[in-house]
Coordinates of C-alpha atoms and ligand atoms in Angstrom, one line a residue:
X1 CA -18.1 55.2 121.3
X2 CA -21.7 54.6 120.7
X3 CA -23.1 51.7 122.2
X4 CA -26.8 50.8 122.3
X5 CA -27.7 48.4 125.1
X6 CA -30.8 46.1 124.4
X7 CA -32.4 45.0 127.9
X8 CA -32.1 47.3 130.7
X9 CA -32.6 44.7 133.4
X10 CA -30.3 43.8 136.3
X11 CA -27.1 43.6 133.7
X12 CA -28.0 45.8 131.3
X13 CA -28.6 48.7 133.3
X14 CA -25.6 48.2 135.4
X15 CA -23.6 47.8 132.5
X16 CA -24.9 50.6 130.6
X17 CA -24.5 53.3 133.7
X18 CA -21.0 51.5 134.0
X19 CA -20.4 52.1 129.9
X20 CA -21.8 55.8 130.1
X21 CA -19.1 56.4 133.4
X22 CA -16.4 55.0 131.4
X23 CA -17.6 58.3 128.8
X24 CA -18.9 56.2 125.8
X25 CA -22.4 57.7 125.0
X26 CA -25.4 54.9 126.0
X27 CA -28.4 54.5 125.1
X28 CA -30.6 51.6 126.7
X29 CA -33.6 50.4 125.6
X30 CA -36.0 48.3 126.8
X31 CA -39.2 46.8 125.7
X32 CA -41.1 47.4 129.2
X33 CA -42.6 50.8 128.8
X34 CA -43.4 51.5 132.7
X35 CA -39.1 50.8 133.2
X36 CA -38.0 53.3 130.5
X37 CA -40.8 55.9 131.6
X38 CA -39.7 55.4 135.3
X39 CA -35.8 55.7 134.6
X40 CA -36.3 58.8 132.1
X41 CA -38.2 60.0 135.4
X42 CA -35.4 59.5 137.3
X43 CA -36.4 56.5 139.5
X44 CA -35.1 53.1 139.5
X45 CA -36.5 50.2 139.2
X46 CA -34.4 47.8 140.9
X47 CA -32.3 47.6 144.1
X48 CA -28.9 47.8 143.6
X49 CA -26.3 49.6 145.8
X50 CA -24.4 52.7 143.5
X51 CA -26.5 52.2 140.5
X52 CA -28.8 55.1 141.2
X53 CA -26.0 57.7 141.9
X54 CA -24.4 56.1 138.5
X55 CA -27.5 56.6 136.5
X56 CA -28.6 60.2 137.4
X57 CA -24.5 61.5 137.2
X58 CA -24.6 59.9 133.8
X59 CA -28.0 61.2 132.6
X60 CA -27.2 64.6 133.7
X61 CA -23.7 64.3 131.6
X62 CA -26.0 63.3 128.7
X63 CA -23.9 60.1 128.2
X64 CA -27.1 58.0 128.8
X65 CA -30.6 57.8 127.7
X66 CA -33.5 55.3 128.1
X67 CA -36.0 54.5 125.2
X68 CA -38.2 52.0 124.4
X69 CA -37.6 52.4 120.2
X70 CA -34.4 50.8 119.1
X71 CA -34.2 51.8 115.5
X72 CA -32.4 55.5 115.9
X73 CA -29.9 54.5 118.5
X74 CA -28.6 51.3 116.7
X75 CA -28.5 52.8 113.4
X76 CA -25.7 55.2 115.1
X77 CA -24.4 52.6 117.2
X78 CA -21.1 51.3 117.0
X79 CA -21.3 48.8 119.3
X80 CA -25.0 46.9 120.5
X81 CA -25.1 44.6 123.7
X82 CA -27.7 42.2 123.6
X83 CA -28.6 41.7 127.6
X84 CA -31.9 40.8 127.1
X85 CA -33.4 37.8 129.7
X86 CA -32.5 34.4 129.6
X87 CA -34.7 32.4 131.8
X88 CA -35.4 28.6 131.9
X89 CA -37.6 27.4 129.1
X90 CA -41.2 26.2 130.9
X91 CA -40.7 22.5 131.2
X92 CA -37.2 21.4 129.9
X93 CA -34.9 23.4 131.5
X94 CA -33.5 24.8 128.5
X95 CA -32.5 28.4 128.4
X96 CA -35.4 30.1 126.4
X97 CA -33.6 32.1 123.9
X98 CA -36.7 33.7 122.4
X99 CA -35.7 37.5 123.9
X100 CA -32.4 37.3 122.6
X101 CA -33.5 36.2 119.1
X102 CA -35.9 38.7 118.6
X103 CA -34.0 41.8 119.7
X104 CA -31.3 39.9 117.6
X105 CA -33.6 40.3 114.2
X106 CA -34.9 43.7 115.3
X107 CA -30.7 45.3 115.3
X108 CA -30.7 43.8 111.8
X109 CA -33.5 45.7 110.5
X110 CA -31.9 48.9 111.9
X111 CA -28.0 48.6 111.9
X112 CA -25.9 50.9 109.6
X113 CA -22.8 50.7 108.9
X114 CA -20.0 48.3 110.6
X115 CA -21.4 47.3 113.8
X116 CA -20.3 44.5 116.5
X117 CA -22.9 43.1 117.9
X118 CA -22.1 41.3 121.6
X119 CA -24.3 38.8 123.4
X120 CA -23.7 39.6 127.1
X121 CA -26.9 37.6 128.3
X122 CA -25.9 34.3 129.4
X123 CA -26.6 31.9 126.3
X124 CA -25.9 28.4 125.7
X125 CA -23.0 27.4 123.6
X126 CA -23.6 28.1 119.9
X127 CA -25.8 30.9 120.1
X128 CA -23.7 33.3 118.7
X129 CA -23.7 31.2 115.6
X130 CA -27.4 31.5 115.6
X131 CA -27.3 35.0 116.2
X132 CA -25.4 35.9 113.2
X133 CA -27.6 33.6 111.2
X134 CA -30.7 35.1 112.3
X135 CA -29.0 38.6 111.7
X136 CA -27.7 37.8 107.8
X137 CA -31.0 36.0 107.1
X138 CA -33.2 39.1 107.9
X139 CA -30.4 41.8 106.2
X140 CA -28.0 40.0 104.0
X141 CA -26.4 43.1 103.0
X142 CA -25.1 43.8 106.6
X143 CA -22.1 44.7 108.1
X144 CA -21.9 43.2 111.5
X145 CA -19.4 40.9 113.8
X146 CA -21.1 38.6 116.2
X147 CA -19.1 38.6 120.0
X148 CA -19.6 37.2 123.0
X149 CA -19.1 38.8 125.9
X150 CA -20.5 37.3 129.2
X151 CA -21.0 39.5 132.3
X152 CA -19.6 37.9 135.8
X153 CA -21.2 40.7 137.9
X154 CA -22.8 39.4 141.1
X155 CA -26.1 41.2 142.2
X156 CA -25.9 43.7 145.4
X157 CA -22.3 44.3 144.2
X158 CA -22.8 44.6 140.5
X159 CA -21.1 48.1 140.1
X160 CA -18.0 47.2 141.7
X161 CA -17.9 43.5 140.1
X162 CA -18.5 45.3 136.6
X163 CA -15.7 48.2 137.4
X164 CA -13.3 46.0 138.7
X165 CA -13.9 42.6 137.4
X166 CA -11.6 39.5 138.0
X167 CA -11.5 39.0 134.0
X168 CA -13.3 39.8 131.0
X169 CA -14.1 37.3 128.7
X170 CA -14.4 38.1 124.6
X171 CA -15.0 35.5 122.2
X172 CA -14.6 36.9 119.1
X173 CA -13.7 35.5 115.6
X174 CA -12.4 38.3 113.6
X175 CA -9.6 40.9 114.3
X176 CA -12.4 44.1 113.4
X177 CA -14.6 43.7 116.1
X178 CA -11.3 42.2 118.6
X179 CA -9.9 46.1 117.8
X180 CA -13.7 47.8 118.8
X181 CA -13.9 45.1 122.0
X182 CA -10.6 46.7 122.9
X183 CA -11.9 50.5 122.9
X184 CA -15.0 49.3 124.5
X185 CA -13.2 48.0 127.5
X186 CA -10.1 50.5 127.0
X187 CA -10.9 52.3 130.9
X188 CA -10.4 48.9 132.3
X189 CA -7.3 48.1 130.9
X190 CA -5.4 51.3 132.9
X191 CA -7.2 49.2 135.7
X192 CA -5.0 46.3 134.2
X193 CA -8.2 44.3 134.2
X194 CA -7.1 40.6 132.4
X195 CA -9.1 40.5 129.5
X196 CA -8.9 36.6 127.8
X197 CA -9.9 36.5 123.8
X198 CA -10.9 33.4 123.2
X199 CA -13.4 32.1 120.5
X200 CA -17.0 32.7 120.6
X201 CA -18.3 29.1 121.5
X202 CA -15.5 29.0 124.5
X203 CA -16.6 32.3 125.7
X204 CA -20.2 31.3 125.8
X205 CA -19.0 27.8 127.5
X206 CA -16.6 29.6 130.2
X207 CA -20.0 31.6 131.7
X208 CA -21.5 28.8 132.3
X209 CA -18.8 26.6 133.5
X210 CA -17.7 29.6 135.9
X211 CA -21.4 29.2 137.2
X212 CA -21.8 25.5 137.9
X213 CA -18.1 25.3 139.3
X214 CA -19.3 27.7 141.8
X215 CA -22.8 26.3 142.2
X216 CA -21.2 23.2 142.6
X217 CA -18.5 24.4 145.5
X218 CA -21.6 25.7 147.7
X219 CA -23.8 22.4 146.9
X220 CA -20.3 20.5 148.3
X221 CA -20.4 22.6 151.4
X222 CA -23.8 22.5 151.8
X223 CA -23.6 18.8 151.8
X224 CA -20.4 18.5 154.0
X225 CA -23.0 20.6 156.4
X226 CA -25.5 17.4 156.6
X227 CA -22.2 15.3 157.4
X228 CA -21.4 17.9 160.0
X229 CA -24.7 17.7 161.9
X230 CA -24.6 14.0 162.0
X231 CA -20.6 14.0 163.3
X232 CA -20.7 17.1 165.9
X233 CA -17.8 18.7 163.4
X234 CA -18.4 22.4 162.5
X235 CA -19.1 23.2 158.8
X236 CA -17.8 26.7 159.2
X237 CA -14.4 25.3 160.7
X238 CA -14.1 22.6 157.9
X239 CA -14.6 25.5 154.8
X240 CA -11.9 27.2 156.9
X241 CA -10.2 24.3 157.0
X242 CA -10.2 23.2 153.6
X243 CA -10.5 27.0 151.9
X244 CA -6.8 28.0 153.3
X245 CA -5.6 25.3 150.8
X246 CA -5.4 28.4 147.7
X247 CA -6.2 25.3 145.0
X248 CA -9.7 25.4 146.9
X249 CA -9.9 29.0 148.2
X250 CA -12.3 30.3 150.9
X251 CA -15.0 31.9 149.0
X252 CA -18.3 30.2 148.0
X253 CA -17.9 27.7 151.2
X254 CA -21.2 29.3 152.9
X255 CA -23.1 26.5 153.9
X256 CA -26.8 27.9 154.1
X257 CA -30.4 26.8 152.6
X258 CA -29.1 26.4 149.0
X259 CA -28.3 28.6 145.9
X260 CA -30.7 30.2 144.5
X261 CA -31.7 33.3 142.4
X262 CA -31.7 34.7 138.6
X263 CA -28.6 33.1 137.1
X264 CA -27.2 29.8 139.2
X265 CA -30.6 27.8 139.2
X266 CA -31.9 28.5 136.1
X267 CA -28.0 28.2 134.3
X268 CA -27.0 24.9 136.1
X269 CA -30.0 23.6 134.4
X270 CA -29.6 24.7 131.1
X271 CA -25.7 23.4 131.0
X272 CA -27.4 19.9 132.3
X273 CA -29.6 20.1 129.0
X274 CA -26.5 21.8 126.6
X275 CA -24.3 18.4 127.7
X276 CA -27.5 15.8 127.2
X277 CA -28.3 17.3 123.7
X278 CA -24.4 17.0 122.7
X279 CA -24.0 13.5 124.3
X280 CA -21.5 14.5 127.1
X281 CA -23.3 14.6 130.0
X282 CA -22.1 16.9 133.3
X283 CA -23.4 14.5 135.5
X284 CA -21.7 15.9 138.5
X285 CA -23.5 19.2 137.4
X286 CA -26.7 16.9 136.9
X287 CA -26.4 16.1 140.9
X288 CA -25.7 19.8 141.9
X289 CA -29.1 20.4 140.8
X290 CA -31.4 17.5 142.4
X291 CA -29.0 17.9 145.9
X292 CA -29.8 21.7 145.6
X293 CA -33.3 21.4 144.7
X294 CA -34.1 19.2 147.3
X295 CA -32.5 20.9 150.2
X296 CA -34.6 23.6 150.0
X297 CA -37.5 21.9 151.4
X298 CA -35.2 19.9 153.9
X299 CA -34.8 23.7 155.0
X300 CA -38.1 23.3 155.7
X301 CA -38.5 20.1 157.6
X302 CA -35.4 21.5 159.8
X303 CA -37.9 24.1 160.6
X304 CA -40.7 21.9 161.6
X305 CA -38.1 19.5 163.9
X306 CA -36.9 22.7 165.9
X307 CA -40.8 23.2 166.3
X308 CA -41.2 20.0 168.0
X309 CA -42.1 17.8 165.1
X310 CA -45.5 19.8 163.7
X311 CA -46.1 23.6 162.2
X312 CA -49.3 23.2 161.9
X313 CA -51.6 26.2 163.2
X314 CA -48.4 27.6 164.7
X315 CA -46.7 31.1 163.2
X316 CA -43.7 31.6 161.8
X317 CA -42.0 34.4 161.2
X318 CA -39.0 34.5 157.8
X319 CA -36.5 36.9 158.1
X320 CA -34.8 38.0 154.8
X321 CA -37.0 37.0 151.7
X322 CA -34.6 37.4 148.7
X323 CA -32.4 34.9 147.6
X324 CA -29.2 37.0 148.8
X325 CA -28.6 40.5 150.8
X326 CA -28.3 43.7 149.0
X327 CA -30.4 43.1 146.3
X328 CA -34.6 42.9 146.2
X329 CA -34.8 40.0 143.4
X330 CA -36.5 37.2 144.4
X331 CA -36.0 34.8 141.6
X332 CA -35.9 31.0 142.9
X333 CA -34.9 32.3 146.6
X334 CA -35.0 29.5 148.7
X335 CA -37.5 31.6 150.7
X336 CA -39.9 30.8 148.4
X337 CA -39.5 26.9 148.6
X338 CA -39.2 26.8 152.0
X339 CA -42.7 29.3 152.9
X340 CA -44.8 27.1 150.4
X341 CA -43.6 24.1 152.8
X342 CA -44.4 25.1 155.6
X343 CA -47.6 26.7 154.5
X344 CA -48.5 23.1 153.2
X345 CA -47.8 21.8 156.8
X346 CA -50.5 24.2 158.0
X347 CA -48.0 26.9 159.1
X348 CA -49.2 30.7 159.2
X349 CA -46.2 32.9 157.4
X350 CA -45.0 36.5 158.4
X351 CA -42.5 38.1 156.5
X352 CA -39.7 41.2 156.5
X353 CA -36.8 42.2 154.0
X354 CA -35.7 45.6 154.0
X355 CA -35.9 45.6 149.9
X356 CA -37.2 42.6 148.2
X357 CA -41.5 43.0 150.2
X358 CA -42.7 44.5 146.7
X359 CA -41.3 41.5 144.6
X360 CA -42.3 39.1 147.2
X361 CA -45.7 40.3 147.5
X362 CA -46.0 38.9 143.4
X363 CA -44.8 35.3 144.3
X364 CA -45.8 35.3 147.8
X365 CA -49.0 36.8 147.9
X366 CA -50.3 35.1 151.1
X367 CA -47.8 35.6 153.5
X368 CA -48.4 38.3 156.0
X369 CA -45.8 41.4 155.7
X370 CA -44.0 43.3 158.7
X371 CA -42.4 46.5 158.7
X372 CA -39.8 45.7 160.9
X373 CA -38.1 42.7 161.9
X374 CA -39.2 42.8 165.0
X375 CA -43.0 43.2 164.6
X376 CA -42.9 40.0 161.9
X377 CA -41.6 38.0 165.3
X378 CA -44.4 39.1 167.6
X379 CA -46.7 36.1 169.2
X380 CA -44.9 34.1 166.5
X381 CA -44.0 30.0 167.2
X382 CA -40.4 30.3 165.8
X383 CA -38.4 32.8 163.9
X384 CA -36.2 32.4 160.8
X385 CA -33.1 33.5 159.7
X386 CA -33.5 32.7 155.6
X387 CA -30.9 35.4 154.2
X388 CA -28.8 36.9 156.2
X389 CA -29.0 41.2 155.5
X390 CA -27.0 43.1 158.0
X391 CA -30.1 44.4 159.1
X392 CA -30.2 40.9 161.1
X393 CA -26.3 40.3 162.1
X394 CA -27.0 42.4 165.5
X395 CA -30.8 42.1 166.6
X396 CA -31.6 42.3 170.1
X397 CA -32.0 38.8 171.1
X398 CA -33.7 40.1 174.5
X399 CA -36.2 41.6 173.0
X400 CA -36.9 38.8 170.5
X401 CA -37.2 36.3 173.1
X402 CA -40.2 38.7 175.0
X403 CA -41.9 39.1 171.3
X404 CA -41.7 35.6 170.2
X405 CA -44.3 32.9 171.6
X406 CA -41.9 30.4 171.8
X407 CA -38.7 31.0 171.5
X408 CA -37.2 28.6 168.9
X409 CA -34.8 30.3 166.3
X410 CA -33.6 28.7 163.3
X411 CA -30.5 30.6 161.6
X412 CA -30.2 29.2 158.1
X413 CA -27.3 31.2 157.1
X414 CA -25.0 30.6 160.1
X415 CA -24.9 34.3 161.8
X416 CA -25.1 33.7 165.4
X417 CA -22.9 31.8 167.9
X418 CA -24.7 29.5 169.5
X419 CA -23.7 29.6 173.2
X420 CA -24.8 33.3 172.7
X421 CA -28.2 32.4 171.7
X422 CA -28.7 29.5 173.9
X423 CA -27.8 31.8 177.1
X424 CA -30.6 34.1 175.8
X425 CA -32.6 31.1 176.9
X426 CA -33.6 30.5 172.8
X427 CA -33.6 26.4 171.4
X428 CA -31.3 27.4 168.6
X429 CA -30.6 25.1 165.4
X430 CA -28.2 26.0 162.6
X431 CA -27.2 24.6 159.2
X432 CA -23.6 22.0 160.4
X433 CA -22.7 23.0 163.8
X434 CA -22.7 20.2 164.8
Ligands
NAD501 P1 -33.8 41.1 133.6 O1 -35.0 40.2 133.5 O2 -33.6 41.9 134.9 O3 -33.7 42.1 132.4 C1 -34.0 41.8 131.1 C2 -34.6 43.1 130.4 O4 -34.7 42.9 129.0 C3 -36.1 43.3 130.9 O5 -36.2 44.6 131.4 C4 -36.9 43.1 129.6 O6 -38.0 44.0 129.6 C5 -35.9 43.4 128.6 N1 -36.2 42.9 127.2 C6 -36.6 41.7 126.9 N2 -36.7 41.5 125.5 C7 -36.3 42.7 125.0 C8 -36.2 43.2 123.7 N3 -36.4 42.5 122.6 N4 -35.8 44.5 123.5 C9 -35.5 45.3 124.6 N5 -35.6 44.8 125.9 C10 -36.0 43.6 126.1 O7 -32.5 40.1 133.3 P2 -31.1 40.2 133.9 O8 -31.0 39.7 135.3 O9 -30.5 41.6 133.6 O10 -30.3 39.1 133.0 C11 -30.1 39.4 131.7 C12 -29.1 38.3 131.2 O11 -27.8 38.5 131.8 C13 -29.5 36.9 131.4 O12 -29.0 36.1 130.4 C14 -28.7 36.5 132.7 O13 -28.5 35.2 132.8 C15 -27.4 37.3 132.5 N6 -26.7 37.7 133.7 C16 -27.4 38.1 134.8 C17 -26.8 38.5 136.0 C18 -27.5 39.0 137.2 O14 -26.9 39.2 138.2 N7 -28.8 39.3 137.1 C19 -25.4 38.4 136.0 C20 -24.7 37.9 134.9 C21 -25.4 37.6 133.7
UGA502 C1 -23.9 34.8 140.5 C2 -22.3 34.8 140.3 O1 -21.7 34.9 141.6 C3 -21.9 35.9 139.3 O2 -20.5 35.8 139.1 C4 -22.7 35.7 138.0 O3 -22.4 36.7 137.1 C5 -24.2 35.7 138.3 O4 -24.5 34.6 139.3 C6 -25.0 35.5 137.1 O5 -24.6 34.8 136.2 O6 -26.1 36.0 137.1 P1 -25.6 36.2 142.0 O7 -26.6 35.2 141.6 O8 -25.9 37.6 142.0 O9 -24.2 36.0 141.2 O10 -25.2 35.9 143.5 P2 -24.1 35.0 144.4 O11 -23.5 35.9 145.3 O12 -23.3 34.2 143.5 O13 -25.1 34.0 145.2 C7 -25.9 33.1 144.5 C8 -26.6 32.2 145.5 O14 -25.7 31.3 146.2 C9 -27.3 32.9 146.6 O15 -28.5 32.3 146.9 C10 -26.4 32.8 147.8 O16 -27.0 32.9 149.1 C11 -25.8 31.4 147.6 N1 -24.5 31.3 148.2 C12 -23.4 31.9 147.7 C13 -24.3 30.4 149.3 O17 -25.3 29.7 149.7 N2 -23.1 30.2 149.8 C14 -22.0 30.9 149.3 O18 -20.9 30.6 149.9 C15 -22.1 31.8 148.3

């Protein structure tokens, strides 16, 4: 099959290389012109374990091409994913839908033919409708279906999540484009893959209650945590605890310095504003999102306590920048709450992270950058662990205790044990250990 992906971002170019190793021909195309230049080049632009073995295997095959000009590749196209961004709308939370419509009147201008056309960016309920308005407005002659199809893929495992996914989810309202949807995703059926057809409004609706349910189980844990520290119980003992029970399962019971990054923040939000504007509001979802918000800088006040009550003058080093391992995105990390909190208490910053520095550097221009983990803790007041990369899971605790100034280390995300620590001869404070 032809497919033309629209967006060649975190999902779209995972999904495309995924598409293209499946053998459907891809072409991507993207509106940044440095992105398409650097992946026709052979570089690429984000970090993502796999994807760069993916994309050149693919490229070489000829089954996938970057281009910044949509017109030829989805007037040959028989199927185009729309995976442009979705980010929150400046001030209300809303999902700003803006990308998505225009690349949604640019296919019409240029499809031929019968063509599906599939929203895979996360949009709020109904915008498929609005889609295929937009679409039949500009072109009323055209032939086109209008499906959703949501992406679950997690970043830092995105290749694996797309190849083996736990379902795929196709809203789709006629049996055409259900029959195309089907060939699309044929290589994943062999893997016996559960695919769900629903309609396209509950397809749209099922992304983002998949993400608040799951925001929601690490803003529970999280806040079982605070209970822990007060009670001497052990958070990581209670998500065992409770996680054995398979209605509640293990997974997602991480108590650390909050959710964060591209999708949960910004899509907890716009669900909050999709329920308001239809008069049934998710108020636990609502809660989620001021419990989640305001731990981050409670992160930060844990920070200046294991300092003795005041940062300021004093340097800290922040290990792991990026809101989760494996991947260099730094959208709404918790890093980034917490270092402009501590900086307002009169704090110095350092920083490492073996991928996300360059990104980091763009929202955090004023924090001081270390090559190695090891150097960012030198002569520094406290160190601490904000996201735990493996990179972290085994440092030398010897040496860290003759680099550091004092030796106070704050583990965010729960690595060490703390007798280990403690015998180093380190003041050690965790997220519910009590
Ligand atoms: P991204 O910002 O990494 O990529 C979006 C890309 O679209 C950018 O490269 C941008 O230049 C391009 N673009 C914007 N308008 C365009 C247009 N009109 N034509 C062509 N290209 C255009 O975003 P992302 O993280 O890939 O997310 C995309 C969507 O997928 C969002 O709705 C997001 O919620 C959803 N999603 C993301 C993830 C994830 O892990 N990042 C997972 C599941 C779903
Ligand atoms: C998440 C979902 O897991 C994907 O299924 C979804 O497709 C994606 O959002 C999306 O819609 O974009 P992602 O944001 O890549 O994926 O990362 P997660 O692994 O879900 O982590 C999100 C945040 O929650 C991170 O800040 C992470 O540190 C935090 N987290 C996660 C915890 O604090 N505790 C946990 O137990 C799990």
């Amino acid at each position: 099959m032809r497919i033309t992906m629209i967006g060649a971002g975190y999902v779209g170019l995972v999904s495309g290389a995924c598409f293209a190793d499946f053998g459907h021909i891809v072409t991507c195309v993207d509106t940044d012109p440095g992105k398409v230049e650097r992946l026709n080049a052979g570089a690429i632009p984000i970090f993502e374990p796999g994807l760069e073995e993916h994309v050149a295997r693919n490229r070489e095959e000829e089954r996938l091409f970057f281009t910044t000009e949509l017109a030829d590749s989805v007037a040959e196209a028989d199927v185009v994913f729309i995976a442009v961004g979705t980010p929150s709308r400046r001030g209300d939370g809303r999902a700003d839908l803006s990308y998505v419509y225009a690349a949604a009147e640019e296919i019409a201008r240029h499809v031929s033919g019968y063509t599906v056309v599939v929203t895979k960016s996360t949009v709020p309920v109904g915008t498929g409708d609005a889609v295929e308005r937009i679409m039949r407005e500009a072109r009323p002659d055209i032939d086109v279906s209008v499906v959703s199809n949501p992406e679950f893929l997690r970043e830092g495992a995105a290749i694996e999540d797309f190849k083996r996914p736990d379902r795929i989810v196709i809203g789709v309202e006629d049996e055409r484009a259900r029959e195309v949807m089907g060939e699309v995703y044929r290589p994943l059926f062999v893997n016996q893959a559960p695919v769900i057809y629903t309609g396209r409004r509950t397809a749209e609706l099922i992304k983002y209650a998949s993400n608040a349910f799951l925001a929601t189980k690490i803003t529970f844990i999280n806040e079982m945590a605070d209970l822990c520290e007060r009670t001497g119980a052990n958070v990581q003992e209670v998500a065992r605890g409770i996680g054995l029970d398979n209605r509640i399962g293990t997974k997602f019971l991480h108590a650390g310095p909050g959710f964060g990054g591209s999708c949960f923040p910004k899509d907890t939000r716009a669900l909050v504003e999709t329920a308001r504007e239809y008069d049934a509001p998710c108020r636990i979802v609502e809660s989620v999102v001021a419990v989640n918000e305001d731990r981050k800088t409670r992160m930060a006040q844990k920070v200046v306590k294991a300092c003795g009550g005041s940062v300021a003058g004093k340097t800290i080093a922040l290990l792991g920048l990026t809101f989760k391992p494996n991947t260099d995105d730094m959208r709404e990390s918790p890093s980034i709450a917490i270092a402009e909190a501590l900086t307002a208490a009169g704090a110095t910053l350092r920083g490492h992270d073996p991928e996300g520095v360059e990104q980091a550097r763009r929202v955090m221009p004023d924090l001081d950058y270390c090559e190695t983990a090891y150097q960012c803790v030198e002569g520094a007041d406290a160190v601490v662990l904000v996201t735990e990369w493996d990179a972290y899971r085994a440092l030398d605790l010897v040496r860290l205790k003759e680099l550091l100034r004092v030796p106070v280390f704050v583990d965010l995300r729960n690595v060490y044990r703390r007798a280990e620590v403690e015998r180093h001869g380190f003041t050690y404070v965790d997220v519910g250990r009590g």
